[in-house]
Amino acid sequence: MTDPGIYLDYAASAPLRPEAREAMLPFLEGRFGNPSSIHRFGRDARAALEEARARLALLIGAAPGEIVFTHAGTEADGVAILGRARQVRGAPVAISSIEHKAVLASAHAAEDDGTRVIVMGVDGNGVVRVDAVEAALEERPAVVSVMWANNEVGTLQPVGEIGERCRAAGVVFHSDAVQALGKVPVRADAVAVDLLAFSAHKVGGPKGIGALYVRRGTALRPLLFGGGQERGLRPGTEDVAGALGFAAAAQAAEAQREQAMARVEALRDRLEAGLRERVPGLLVNGAGAARLPTVSNVSVPGADPQALLMSLDLEGIAVSSGSACSSGAVEPSHVLTAMGVAPEVAGPSVRFSLGWGTTGAEIDRVLEVFPAVAERVRALAGP
């Protein structure tokens, strides 16, 4: 059997959990009805879809009617940002400078419609500055968007405080919680948040399905038009199998979260300590802030980033240079740039993202291989 290698890119996509596969199988085989049909096949599909919706809602402290299934987390972010901008014409939208490209691109699309975009800055650890949020709120934006946890450096954002300030100002607050779900507590009933975006495959569900939590009373314009499914915000025949797989994976991740994340955090800390000890000049980005237990972003000044990734891949170690959506980019990460990291440090960065399947033996192997790879790649780059 071929060696599968070491997978340390869980933030890009996690393996399908067995609970998700089991939940999906009946609707990939014999149960094929359209949930909008009124006959028994349709009613069967509708009942399963609503079960998935209720299970996901319970998990995040929401009402089932506040969960809208989407194609992915990207679409959920788009409906939240662009849908809100189109609902409140003339008002700006405020986003942090470290948002995922799904939020950034949606804000740019709103800008094309004539909406002004306010960009809120972060500190050197990648944490959104609350004073920047306060300044944005003075301009009465249609929505403020700050992600729950950053996908590149793992920093956790002060969403509780930001939500309270938005609520006090009467401004809708959106958070991209794609990376946070299943890793840290994410509850809509514990934070003053109006819109939350999720993605199934980040927690071990299937690719191609996400969800948007829309607090009751939050008005949005749809981006697509058709049969009116999903409260009219995501028309089109729903993916019943995907919804069931999403709910099952999210429930499994949450049930195992405390124990699994404590183990993973210990592995991440061991990885970082070992790399700092073995690789001269290596920096851990965002290390001064609270972070996801699963993410470690390190910079190796003097190394070519693409050569670093390819060399690790040849050694059987799969990592990322940041967001999977921009892995082909050669410019430094926009997240590290926003943090004030110099280009020569931000460019040669590597994101390790661990998950429930990561083992101590895999971390030991990385610590064995990475220093030699870094030295070799630095030597090839020259003085």
Phi, psi and omega in degrees: 000137180293138178295121182287348180081188182251120183258111178234051180225040181299334180289338176279314177192140179258153176298151180294126178287147178299328178297323179291315180300316181296320181292328185279326191310313182302329183265004170258350184243269189271337185260100193238007187297157176274124184295351177268352180280148185267351179283178188298327179294318178292320180295324177297315179294320180297317180298319180292319179298315181291331174296315179298318180298316181295321181293319179291320179298315180300323183297324184252010177072041181237170172272147181307322181292353179265001179257122177246119177282138180232179179288327183193177175297326178300315179293322178300316177297319181297316178297321181294310186282303183289323179296324178286320179299322180284338178285323183243075183298139177095341178270147178286170168242144182242125180230154176281160183284355183245017182295159173297155181302334179298321178284316180301314182292324178295321177295321178294324177295321176296324178298321177298333178278358181103004180277134177279139181250126175259126179254122181264130186280170181233167176272185184293346177261002179084026177255129182299134180282124182294330178294329176291324176295316179300318179297320179294320181297332178296340181264009174053060181290159176291328180202145170250130182237117176224122183295151181291316179215135183286140185280344182260316181249351174084002183297136177272135184264154181283063186294329178298310180293317180297318179299318179297320180292321176295317180299317180296328180272356181072031182248138179292134181245125178245141175225130173281107183255022183304314183278340187277325185303131178083355181243324174225161179297129176232107183227125177287341179269001179247347181231142180281071181242144184254333183221130179228131179255140181224160177221132186293318190286350176283341180249011180096016173267186181283156173285153174093013174214139177220191179207153174235121171279126179236104181303137181308129180097354179274117186270133178223152171265137177290156176263337179237161183224145182174238188277358176085010179296162178052054178060022181079358183270342178215072181294153183124154181298128184287152177271094185294314180300316180297318180296318179294319178296321178299308182299317181295318180294317181296319178295318179296317179298317181290321180297327182261001193304306187300311182291315183295317183288328175297318179294315182294321180297321178296321177294319179298316180296322177294320178299311183296316180298318180293320180292318179299323181288325188262339185244108181301134176080358181294138180239143174258115184281133178079012186293343181275002182240164172295134184227163168301144178289350188261348191242135173223120179249117183240148176247141178238084181305137180094356180255145174282124187298319180292320178296324179297312180296316182292323179294320177294321179297321178296335176273002178085021181243117182262116176226186183226164174263011183140224179296134178298333182289346181233025186294341179271356183285147179256344179284156180300154178305135178294334179292310181295324177297317179296332179282354180087014179286132182298147182306322182289345175260320181292325183299304182277062180249150180230134175255117169267129174230120187263165179210189185297338181269355182291137182243162176298325179296324179293318178297319178300320179295319178298316180294334177284320189270318191302315182302318180292321178297314180299316180297316181295316181292322176297319181295321179293328181288339178081180183290000000 
